[in-house]
Coordinates of C-alpha atoms in Angstrom, one line a residue:
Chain A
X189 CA 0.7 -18.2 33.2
X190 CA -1.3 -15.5 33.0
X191 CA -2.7 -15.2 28.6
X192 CA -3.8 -11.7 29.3
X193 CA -0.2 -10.6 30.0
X194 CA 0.9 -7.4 28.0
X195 CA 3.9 -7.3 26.3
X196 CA 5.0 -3.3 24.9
X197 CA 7.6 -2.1 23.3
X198 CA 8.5 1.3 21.8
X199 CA 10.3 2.4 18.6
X200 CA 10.8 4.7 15.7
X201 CA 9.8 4.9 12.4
X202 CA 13.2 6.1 10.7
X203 CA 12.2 5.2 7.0
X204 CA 12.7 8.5 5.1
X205 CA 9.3 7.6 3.7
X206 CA 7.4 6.9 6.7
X207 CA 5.8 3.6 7.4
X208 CA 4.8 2.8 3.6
X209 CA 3.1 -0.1 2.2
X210 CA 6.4 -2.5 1.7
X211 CA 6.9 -2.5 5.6
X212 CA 3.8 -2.5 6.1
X213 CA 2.9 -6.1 4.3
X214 CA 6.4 -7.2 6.1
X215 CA 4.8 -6.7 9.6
X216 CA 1.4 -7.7 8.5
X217 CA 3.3 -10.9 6.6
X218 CA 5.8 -11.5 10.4
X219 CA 2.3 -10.7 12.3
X220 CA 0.7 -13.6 11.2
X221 CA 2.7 -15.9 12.0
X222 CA 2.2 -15.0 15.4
X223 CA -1.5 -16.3 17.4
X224 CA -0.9 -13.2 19.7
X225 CA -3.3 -9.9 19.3
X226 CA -1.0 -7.4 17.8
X227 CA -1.4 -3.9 17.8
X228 CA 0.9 -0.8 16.6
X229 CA -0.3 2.6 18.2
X230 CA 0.5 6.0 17.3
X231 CA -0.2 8.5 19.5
X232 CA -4.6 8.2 19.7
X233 CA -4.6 6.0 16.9
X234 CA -4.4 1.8 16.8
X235 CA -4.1 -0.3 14.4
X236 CA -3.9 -4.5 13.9
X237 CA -0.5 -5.5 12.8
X238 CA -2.6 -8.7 10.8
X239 CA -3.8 -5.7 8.6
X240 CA -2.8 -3.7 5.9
X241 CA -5.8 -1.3 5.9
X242 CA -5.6 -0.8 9.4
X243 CA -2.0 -0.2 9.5
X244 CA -2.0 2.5 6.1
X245 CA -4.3 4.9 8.7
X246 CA -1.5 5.1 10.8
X247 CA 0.0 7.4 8.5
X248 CA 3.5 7.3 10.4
X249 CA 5.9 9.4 9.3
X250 CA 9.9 9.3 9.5
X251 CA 10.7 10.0 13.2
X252 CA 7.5 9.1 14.4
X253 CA 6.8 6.9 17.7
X254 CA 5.2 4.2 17.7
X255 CA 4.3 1.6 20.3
X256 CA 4.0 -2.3 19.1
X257 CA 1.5 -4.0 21.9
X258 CA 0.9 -7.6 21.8
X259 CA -1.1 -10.2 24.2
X260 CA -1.8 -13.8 24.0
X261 CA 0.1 -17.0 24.2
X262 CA 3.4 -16.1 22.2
X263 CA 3.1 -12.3 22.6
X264 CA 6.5 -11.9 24.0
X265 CA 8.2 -13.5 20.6
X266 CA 5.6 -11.8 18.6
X267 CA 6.6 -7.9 20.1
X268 CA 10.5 -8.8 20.0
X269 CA 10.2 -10.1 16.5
X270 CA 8.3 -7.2 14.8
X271 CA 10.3 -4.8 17.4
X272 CA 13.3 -5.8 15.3
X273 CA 11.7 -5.5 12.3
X274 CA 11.3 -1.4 13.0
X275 CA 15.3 -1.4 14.6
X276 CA 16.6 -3.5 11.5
X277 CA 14.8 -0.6 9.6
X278 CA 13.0 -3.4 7.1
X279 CA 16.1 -4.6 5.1
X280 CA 15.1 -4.6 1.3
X281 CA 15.7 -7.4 -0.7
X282 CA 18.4 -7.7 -3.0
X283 CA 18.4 -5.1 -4.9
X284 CA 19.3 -4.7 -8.9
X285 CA 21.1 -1.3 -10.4
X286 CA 19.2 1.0 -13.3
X287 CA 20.8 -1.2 -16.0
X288 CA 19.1 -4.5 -14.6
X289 CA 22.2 -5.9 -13.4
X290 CA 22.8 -7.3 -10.2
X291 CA 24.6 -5.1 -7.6
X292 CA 28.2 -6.6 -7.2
X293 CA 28.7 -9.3 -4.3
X294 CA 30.5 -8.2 -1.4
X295 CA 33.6 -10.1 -1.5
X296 CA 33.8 -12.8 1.1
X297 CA 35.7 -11.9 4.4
X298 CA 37.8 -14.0 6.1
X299 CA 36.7 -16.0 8.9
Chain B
X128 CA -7.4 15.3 1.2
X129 CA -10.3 13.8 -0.5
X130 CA -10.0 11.3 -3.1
X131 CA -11.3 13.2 -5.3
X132 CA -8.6 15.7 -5.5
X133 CA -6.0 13.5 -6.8
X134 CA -8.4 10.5 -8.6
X135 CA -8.1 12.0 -12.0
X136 CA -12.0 11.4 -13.1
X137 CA -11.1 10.9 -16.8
X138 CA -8.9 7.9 -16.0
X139 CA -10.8 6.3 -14.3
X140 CA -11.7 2.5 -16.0
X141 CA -15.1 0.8 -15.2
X142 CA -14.9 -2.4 -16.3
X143 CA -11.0 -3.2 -16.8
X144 CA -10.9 -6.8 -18.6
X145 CA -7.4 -8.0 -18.3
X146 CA -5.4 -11.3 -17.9
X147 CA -2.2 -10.1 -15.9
X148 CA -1.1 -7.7 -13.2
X149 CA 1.5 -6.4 -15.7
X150 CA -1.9 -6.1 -18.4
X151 CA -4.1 -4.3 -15.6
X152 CA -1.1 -1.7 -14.5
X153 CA -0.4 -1.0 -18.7
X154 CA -3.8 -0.4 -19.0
X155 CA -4.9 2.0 -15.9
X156 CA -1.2 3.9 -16.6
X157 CA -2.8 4.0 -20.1
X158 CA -5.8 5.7 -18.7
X159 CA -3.9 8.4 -17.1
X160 CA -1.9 9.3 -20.0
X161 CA -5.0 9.4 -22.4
X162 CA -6.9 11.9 -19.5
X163 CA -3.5 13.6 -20.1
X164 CA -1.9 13.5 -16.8
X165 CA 1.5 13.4 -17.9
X166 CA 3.2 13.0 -21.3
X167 CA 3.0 9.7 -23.8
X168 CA 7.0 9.9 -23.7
X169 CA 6.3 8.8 -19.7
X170 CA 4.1 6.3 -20.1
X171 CA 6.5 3.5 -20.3
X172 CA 8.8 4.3 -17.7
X173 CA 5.9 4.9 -15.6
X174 CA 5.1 1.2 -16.2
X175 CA 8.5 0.2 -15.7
X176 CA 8.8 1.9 -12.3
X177 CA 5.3 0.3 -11.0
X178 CA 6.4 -3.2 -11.9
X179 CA 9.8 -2.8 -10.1
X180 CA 7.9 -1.7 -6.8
X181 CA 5.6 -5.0 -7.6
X182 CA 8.9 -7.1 -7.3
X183 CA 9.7 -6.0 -4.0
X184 CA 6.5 -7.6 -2.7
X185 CA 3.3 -7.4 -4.5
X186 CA 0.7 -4.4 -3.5
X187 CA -2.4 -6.9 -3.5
X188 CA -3.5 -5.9 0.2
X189 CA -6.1 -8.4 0.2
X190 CA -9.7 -7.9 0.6
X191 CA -9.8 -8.2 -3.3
X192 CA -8.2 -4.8 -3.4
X193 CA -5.1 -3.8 -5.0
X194 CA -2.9 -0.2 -4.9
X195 CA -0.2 -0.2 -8.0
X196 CA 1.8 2.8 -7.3
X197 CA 5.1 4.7 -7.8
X198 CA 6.9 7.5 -7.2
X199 CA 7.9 9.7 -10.8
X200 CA 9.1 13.1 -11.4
X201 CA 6.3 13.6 -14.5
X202 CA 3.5 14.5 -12.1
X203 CA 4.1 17.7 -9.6
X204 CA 1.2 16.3 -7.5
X205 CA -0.3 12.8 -6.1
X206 CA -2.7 11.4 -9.3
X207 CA -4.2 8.8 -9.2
X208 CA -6.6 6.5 -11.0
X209 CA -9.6 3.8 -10.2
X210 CA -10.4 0.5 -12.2
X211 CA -13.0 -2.3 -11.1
X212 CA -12.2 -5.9 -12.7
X213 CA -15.5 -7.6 -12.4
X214 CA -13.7 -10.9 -13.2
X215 CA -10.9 -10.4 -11.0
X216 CA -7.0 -10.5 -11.8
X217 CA -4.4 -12.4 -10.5
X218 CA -2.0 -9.7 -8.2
X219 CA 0.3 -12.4 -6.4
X220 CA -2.0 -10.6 -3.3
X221 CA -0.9 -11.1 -0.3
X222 CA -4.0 -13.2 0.7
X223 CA -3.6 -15.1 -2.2
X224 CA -7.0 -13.9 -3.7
X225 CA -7.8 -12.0 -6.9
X226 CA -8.6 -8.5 -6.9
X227 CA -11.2 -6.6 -8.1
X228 CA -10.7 -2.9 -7.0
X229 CA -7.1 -1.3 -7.9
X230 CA -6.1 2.0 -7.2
X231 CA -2.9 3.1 -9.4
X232 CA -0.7 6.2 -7.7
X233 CA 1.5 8.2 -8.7
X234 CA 3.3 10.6 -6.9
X235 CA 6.3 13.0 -6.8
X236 CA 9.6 12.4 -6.1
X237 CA 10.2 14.7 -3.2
X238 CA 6.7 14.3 -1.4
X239 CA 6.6 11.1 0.2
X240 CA 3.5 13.0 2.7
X241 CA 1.2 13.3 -0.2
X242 CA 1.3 9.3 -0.9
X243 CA 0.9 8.2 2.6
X244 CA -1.8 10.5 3.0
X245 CA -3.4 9.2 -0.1
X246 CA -3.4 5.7 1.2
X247 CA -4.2 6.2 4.2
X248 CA -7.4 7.7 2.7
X249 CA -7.9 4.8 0.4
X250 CA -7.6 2.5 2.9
X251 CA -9.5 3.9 5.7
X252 CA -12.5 4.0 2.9
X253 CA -11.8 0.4 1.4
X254 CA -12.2 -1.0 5.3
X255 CA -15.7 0.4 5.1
X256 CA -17.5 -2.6 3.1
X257 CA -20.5 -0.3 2.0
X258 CA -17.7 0.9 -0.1
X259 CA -16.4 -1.6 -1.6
X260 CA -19.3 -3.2 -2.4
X261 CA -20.8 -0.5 -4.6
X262 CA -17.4 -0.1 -5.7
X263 CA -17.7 -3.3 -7.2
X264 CA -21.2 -2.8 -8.6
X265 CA -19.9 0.4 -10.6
X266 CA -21.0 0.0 -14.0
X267 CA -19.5 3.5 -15.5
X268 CA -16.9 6.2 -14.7
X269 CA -19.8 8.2 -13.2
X270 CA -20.5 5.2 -10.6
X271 CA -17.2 5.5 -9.7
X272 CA -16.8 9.2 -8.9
X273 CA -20.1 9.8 -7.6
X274 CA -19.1 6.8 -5.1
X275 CA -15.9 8.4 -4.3
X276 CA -17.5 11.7 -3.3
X277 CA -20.1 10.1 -1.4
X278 CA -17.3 8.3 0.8
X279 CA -15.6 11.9 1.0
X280 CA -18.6 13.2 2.3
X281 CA -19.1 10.2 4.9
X282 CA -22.4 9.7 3.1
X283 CA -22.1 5.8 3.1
X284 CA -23.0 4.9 6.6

């Protein structure tokens, strides 16, 4: 096995916001779980998916490419996990409505 | 953008002694109201805004350094405000470390550009550690603005 392998994918920021701090700490948080080198380029610019700084010069706007690069041991899990990080467009946690009350359940379909 | 057109210099807090997150954020919001960035009617849902963004995830970035910061229709620009905790507060970072430099923001609704930019200039200064460093050893307002112009002049190495 070659550990200098490169593993690449592309995607697309499509936050309205751009790439802003809460995704960011996601990828940085998913990133380090990973031994792999992990970088996310724009255009000229690269940064280290381990960290935040790095990742806030990006400034990635909505629409903007960007290109996730990873090598090492477990790169290929490492660049399809934070690669579906970017297409699930970084799910928010539950969230509550303006009067503090939690947003009604979906009602349970049937299997 | 240079940080010092949107660190509002009469906000900014040398020496913030606090025991919480919530405490530090009341206090440097605090700060911008007194410099009178926006009205004392905004103050508190200012607050309230900056500790719902903290319960999504907190914005302790590590490095000791922390960057508080919402989006509110009171300000018609990016402000934003600077506060050095010498004994360090508890953020829930994201390294699990205290921080000791904060940076609150504040930005309008419909300009999402301004605040990236804005931390993308913060943080492409706090990764220089000249910066933080003497960041750190600010004793007064003064220290802290003549710092901030020095990094947006590239005059700390």
């Amino acid at each position: 096995m070659d550990q200098a392998a490169l593993f690449r994918r592309d995607v697309v920021i499509r936050l309205e916001a751009g790439l802003h701090l809460r995704p960011i700490s996601m990828i940085a948080k998913l990133a380090r779980e990973f031994a792999a080198d992990i970088r996310i380029s724009k255009a000229d610019r690269s940064a280290d998916a381990k960290n935040v700084f790095d990742m806030l010069t990006l400034q990635a706007a909505c629409g903007a490419d960007l290109t996730i690069d990873a090598t090492g041991s477990d790169a290929r899990e490492a660049v399809d996990a934070i690669g579906d990080l970017f297409d699930s467009n970084f799910p928010e946690p539950e969230e509550f409505d303006s009067d503090g009350q939690p947003d009604q359940k979906p009602r349970r379909s049937p299997k | 953008m240079k940080l010092s057109d949107f660190v509002v210099p009469g906000a900014i807090v040398p020496d913030l002694k606090v025991g919480s997150k919530e405490q530090a954020i009341r206090a440097m919001v605090g700060s911008l109201k007194d410099a009178g960035t926006f009205s004392a009617d905004d103050e508190e849902s200012i607050v309230a805004a900056i500790l719902k963004r903290e319960e999504l995830g907190s914005t302790g970035i590590g490095k000791g350094v922390a960057v508080p910061h919402t989006k509110h229709p009171s300000v018609d620009k990016l402000v934003a405000t600077v506060a050095i905790a010498p004994e360090g507060v508890d953020f829930a970072s994201l390294d699990g470390e205290d921080v000791f430099i904060l940076f609150l923001l504040v930005s309008p609704p419909e300009r999402p550009g301004d605040h990236l930019r804005g931390l993308e200039n913060i943080s492409r200064h706090l990764r220089n550690q000249n910066f933080c460093n003497f960041l750190k050893q600010s004793k007064s307002a003064d220290d802290v603005m003549e710092l901030l112009r020095e990094a947006d002049n590239n005059q700390l190495g």
